[in-house]
Tab-separated table of C-alpha atoms and ligand atoms in Angstrom:
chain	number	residue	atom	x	y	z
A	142	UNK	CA	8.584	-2.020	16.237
A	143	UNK	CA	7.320	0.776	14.494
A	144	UNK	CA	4.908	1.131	11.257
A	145	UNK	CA	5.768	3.557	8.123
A	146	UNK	CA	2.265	3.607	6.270
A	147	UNK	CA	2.593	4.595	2.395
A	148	UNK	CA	-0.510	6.685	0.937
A	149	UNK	CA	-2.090	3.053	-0.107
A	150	UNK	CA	-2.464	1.850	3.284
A	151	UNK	CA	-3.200	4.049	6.003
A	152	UNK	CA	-6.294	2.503	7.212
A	153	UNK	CA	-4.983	-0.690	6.954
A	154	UNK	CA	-1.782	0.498	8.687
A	155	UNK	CA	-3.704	2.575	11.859
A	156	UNK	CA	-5.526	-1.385	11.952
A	157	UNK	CA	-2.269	-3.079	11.870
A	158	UNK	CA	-0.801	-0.749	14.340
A	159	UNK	CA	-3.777	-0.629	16.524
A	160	UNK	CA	-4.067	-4.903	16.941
A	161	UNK	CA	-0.508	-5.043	17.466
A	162	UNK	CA	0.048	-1.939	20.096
A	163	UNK	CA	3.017	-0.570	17.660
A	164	UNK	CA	3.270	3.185	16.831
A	165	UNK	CA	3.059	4.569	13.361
A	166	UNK	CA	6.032	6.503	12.155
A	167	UNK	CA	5.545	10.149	11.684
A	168	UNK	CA	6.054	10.566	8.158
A	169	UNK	CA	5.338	13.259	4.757
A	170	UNK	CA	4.279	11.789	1.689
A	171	UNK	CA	3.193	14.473	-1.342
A	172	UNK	CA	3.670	14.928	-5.061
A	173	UNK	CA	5.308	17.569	-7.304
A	174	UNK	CA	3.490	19.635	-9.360
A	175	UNK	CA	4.908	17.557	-12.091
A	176	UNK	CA	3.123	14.674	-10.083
A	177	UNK	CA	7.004	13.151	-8.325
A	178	UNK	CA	6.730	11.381	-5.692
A	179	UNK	CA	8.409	13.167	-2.100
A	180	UNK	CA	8.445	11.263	1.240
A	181	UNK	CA	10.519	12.500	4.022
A	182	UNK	CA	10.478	10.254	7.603
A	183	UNK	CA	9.921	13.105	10.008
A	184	UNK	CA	11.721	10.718	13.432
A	185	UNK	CA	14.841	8.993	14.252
A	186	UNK	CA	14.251	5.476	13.535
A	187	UNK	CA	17.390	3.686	14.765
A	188	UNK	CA	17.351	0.240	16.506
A	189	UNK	CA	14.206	0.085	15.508
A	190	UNK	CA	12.367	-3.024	13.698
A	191	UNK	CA	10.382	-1.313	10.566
A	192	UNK	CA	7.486	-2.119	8.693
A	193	UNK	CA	6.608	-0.344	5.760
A	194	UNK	CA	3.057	-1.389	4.600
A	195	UNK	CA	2.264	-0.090	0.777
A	196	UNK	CA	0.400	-1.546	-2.024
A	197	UNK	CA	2.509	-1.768	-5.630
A	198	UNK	CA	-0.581	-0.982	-7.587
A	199	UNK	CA	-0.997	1.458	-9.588
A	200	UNK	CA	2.355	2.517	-10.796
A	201	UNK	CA	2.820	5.747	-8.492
A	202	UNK	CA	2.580	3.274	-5.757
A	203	UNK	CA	5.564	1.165	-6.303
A	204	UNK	CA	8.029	4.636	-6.986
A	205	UNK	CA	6.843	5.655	-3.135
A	206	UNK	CA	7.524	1.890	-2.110
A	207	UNK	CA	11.091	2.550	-3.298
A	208	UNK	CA	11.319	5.949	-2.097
A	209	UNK	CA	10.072	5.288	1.292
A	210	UNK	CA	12.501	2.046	1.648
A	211	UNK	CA	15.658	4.618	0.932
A	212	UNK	CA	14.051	6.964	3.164
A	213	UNK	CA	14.109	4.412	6.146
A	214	UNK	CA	17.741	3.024	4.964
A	215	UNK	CA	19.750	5.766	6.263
A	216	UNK	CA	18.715	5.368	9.703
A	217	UNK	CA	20.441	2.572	11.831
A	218	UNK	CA	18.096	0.262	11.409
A	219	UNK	CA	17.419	-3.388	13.236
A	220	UNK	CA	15.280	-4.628	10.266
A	221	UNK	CA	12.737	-3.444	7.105
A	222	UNK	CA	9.684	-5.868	6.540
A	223	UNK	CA	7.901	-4.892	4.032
A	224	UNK	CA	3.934	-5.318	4.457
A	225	UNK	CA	2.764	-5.366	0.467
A	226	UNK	CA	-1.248	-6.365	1.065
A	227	UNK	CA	-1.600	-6.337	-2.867
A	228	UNK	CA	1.217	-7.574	-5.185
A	229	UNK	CA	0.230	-5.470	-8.465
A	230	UNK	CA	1.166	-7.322	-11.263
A	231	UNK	CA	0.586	-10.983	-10.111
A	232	UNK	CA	-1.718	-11.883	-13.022
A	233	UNK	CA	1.311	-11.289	-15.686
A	234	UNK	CA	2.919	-14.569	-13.981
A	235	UNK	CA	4.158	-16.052	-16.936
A	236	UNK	CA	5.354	-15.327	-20.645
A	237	UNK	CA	1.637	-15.700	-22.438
A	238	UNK	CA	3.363	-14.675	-25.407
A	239	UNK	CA	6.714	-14.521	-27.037
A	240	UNK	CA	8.480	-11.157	-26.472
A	241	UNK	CA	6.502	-10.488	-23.414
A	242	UNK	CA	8.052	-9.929	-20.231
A	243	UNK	CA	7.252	-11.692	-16.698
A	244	UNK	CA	6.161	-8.948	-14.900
A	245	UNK	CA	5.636	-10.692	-11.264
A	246	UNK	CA	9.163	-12.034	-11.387
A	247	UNK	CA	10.560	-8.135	-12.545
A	248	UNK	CA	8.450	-6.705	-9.378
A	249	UNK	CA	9.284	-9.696	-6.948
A	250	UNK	CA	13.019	-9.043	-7.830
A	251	UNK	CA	12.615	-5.232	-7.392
A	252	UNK	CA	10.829	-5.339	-4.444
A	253	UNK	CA	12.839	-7.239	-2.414
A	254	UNK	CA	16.425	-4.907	-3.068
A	255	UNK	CA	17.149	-3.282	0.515
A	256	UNK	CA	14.449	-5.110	2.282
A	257	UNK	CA	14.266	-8.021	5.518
A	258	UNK	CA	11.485	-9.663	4.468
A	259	UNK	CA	8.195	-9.547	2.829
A	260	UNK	CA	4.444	-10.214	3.675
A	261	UNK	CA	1.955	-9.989	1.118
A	262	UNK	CA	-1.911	-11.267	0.762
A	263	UNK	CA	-3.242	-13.748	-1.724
A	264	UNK	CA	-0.808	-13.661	-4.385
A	265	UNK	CA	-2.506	-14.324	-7.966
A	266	UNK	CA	-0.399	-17.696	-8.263
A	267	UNK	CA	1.469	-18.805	-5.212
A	268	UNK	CA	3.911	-19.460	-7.079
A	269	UNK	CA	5.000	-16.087	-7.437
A	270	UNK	CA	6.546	-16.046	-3.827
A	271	UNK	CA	9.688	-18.076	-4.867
A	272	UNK	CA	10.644	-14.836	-7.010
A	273	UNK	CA	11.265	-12.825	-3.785
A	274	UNK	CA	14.948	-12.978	-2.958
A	275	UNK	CA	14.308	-12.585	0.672
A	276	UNK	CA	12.253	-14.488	3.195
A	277	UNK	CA	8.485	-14.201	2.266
A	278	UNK	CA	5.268	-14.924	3.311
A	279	UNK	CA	2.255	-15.513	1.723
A	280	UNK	CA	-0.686	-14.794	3.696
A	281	UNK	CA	-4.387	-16.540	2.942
A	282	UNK	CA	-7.592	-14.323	3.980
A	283	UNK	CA	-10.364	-16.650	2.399
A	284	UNK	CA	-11.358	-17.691	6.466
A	285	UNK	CA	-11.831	-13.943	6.907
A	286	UNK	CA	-13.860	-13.753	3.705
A	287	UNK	CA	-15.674	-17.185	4.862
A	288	UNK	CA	-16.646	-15.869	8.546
A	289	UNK	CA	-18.155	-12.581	6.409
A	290	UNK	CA	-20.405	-14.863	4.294
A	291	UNK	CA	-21.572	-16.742	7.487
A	292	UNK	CA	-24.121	-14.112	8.012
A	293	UNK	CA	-26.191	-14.242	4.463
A	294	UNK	CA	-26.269	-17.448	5.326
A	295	UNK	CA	-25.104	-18.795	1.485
A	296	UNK	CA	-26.631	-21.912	0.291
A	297	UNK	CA	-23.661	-22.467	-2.134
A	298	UNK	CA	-19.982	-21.287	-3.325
A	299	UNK	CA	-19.308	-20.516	-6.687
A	300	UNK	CA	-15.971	-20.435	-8.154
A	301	UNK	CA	-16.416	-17.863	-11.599
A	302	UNK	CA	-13.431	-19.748	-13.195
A	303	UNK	CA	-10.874	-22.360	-12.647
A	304	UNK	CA	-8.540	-19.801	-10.505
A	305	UNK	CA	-10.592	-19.537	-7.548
A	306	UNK	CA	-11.823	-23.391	-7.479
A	307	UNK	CA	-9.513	-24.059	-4.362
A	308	UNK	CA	-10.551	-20.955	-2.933
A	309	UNK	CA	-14.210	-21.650	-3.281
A	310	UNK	CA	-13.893	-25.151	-2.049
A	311	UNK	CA	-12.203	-24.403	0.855
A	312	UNK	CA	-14.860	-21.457	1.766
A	313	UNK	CA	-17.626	-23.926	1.041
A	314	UNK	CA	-15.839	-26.457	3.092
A	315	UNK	CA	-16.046	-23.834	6.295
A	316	UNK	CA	-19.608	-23.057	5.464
A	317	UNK	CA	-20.657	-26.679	5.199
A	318	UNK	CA	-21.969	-26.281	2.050
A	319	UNK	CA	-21.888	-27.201	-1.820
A	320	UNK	CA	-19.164	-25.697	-3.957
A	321	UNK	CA	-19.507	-24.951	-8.080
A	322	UNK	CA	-17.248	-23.595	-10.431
A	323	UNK	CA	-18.103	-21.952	-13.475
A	324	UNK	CA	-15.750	-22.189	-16.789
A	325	UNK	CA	-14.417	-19.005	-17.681
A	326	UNK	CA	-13.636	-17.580	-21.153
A	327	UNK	CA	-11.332	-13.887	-21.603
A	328	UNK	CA	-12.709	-12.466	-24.835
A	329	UNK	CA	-10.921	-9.346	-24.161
A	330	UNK	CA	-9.662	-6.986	-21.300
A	331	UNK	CA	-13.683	-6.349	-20.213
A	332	UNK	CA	-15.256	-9.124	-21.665
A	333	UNK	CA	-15.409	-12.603	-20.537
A	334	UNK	CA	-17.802	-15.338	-21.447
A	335	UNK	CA	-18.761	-17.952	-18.985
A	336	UNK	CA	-19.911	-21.673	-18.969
A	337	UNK	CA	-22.398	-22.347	-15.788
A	338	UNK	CA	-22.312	-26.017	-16.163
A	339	UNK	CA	-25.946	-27.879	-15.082
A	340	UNK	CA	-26.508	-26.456	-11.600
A	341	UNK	CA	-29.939	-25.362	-9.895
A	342	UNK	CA	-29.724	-22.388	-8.069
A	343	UNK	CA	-33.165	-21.604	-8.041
A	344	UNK	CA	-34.014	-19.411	-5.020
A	345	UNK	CA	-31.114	-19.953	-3.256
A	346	UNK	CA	-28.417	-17.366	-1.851
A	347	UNK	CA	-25.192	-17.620	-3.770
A	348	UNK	CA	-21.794	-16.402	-2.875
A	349	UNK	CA	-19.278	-16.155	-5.400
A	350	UNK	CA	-15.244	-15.441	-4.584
A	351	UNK	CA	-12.527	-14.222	-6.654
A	352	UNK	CA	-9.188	-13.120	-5.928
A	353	UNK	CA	-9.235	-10.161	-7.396
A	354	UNK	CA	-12.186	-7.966	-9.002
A	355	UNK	CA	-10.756	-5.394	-11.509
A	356	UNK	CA	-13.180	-4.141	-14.097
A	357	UNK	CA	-15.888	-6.493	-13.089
A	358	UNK	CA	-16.821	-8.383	-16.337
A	359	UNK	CA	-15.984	-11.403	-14.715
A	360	UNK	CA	-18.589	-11.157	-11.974
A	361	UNK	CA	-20.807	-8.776	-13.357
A	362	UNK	CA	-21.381	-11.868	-16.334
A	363	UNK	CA	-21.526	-14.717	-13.376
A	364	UNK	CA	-24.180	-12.269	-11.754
A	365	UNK	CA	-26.667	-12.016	-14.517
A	366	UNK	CA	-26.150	-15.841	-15.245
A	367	UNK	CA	-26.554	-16.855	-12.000
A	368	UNK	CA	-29.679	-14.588	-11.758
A	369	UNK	CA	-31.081	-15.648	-15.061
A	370	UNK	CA	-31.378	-19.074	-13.184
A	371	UNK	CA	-33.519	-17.607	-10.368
A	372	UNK	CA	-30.943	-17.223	-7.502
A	373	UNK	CA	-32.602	-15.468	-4.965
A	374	UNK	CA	-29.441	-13.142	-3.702
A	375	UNK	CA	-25.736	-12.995	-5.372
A	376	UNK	CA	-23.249	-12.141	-2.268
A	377	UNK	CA	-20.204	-11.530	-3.824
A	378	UNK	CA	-16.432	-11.216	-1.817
A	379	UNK	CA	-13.020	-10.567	-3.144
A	380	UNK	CA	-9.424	-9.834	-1.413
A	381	UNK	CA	-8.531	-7.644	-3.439
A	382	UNK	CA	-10.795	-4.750	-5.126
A	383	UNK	CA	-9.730	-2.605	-7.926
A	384	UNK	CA	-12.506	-1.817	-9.172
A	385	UNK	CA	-11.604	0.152	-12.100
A	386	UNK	CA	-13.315	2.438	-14.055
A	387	UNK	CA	-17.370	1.465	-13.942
A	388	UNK	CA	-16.601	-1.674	-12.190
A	389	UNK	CA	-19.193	-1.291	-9.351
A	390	UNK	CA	-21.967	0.315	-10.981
A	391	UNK	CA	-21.673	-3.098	-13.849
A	392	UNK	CA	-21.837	-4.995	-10.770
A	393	UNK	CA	-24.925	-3.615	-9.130
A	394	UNK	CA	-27.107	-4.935	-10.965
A	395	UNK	CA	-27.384	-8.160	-10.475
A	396	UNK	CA	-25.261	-8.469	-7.076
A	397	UNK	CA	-26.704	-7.701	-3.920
A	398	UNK	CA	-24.210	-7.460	-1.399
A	399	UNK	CA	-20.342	-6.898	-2.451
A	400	UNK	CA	-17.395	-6.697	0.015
A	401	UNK	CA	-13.594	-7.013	-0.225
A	402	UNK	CA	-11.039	-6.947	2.309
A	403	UNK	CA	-8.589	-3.720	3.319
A	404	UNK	CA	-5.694	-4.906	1.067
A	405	UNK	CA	-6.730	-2.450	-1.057
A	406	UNK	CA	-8.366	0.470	0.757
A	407	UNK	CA	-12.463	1.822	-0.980
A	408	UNK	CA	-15.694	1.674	0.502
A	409	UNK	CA	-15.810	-2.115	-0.160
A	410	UNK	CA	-13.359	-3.086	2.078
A	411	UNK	CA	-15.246	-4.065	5.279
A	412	UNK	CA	-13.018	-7.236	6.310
A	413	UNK	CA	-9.966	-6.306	7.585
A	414	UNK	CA	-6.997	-8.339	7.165
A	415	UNK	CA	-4.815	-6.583	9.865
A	416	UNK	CA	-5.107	-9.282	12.637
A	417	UNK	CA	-3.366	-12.136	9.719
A	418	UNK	CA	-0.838	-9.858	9.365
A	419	UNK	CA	-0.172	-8.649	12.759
A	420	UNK	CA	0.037	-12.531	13.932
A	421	UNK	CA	3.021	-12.938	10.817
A	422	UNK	CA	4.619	-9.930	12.387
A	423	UNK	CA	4.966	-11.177	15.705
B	328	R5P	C1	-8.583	-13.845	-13.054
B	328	R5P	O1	-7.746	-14.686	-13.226
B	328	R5P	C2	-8.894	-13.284	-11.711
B	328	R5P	O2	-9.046	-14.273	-10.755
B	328	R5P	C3	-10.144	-12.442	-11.768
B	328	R5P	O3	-11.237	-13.266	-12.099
B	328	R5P	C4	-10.028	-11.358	-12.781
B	328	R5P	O4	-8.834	-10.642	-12.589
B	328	R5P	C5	-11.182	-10.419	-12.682
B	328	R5P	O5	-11.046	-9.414	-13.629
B	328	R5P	P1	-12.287	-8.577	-14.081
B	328	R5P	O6	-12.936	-8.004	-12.862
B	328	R5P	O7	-11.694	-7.514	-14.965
B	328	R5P	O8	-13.187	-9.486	-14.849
């Protein structure tokens, strides 16, 4: 087995390859002054089991994906996995409105042409898996994300709207503690506004999970609330962080430690999910 790492991944890759004993593939990834995408595999990769491990967010990310799996197609290959630790496009999972299209089903069909098999992390709705149209596997890293909490030693789990409730109650379940969910509102693409519901957090340590953090309204507005109410710290841990634009500096105000895992690679990312996805690639 061998590891091709796209431009998202490399740390994550040099993990995966490093639990697993595997060697990464020697390979040239650069852009065009035009900003085109060029890979070129620089070994001979026949009879060889391959795994490509590249995120499909943002955009320039998912022409590589496709120009690295053509790359590793014309050698005699034994099989292509594809290792995507953050399915871009996951939170357009269903028509929301007429004439729109369903993006995760477009990029689940897409993604799987000239591929084995595919591993990803925390899809957005599980759901989303069956749109793959080869064998795939979902894999979970909230007991990763619960073993990092351990050591504030949280007094509660908060849920910041009704997507992460299972998520939260399962972390909270592993921590032996109580589990909340707040009631979340989108007013617009930065904006949310959020419903605490009667709970007393009064100098207690509070962790709060999403799947995703993107612009960080959502947490940034569960922060300050939770705050308001005299928590004492606000540990907050995602899988996957985007962080976009300002994200982290809205965020730093009112939470005191933030982490995410390596699905997507910034200096957040201090739980590594490289051991869950080594086991699925034995
Ligand atoms: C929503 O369904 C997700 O679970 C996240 O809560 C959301 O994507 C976070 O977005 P933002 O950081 O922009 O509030």
């Amino acid at each position: 087995m061998k590891i091709v790492s796209g431009s998202s991944s490399l740390m994550l890759s040099t993990r995966i390859s490093e639990v697993m004993g595997v060697p990464m593939v020697h390979r040239e990834i650069k852009r065009f002054p035009d900003g085109e995408c060029y890979v070129r595999i620089h070994e001979n990769l026949d009879n060889q089991d391959i795994v490509l491990v590249q995120n499909t967010h943002p955009d320039g990310n998912i022409i590589e994906y496709l120009l690295l799996v053509d790359a590793i197609r014309q050698y005699r290959i034994r099989s292509l996995t594809a290792v995507i630790p953050y399915f871009g496009y996951g939170r357009q999972d269903k028509r929301f409105n007429e004439g729109e299209p369903i993006s995760a089903k477009i990029m689940a069909e897409h993604l799987s042409e000239n591929v084995d098999r595919i591993i990803t992390v925390n899809l957005h709705n599980s759901e989303i898996i069956k749109w793959f149209k080869v064998e795939s596997k979902e894999i979970k890293a909230e007991v990763e994300i619960a073993r990092y909490f351990e050591r504030f030693k949280p007094d509660m789990v908060i849920s910041p709207d009704k997507g992460s409730i299972e998520r939260a109650r399962f972390i909270s379940q592993i921590l032996g503690i109580p589990f909340h969910a707040f009631q979340k509102r989108r007013i617009d693409s930065e904006r949310v506004e959020i419903e605490t519901g009667d709970i007393d957090v009064k100098n207690k340590v509070i962790a709060i999970v999403d799947d995703v953090i993107s612009t960080g309204g959502t947490i940034a507005t569960a922060a300050a609330l939770l705050k308001n109410k005299g928590a004492s710290k606000v540990i907050v841990g995602c899988v996957h962080g985007l962080f976009v634009g300002n994200a982290l500096q809205k965020m730093q105000m009112n939470v005191d430690i933030l982490f995410s895992t390596d699905t997507i690679e910034n200096e957040k990312s201090v739980v590594t999910v490289a051991n869950l996805i080594g086991d699925s690639l034995k």
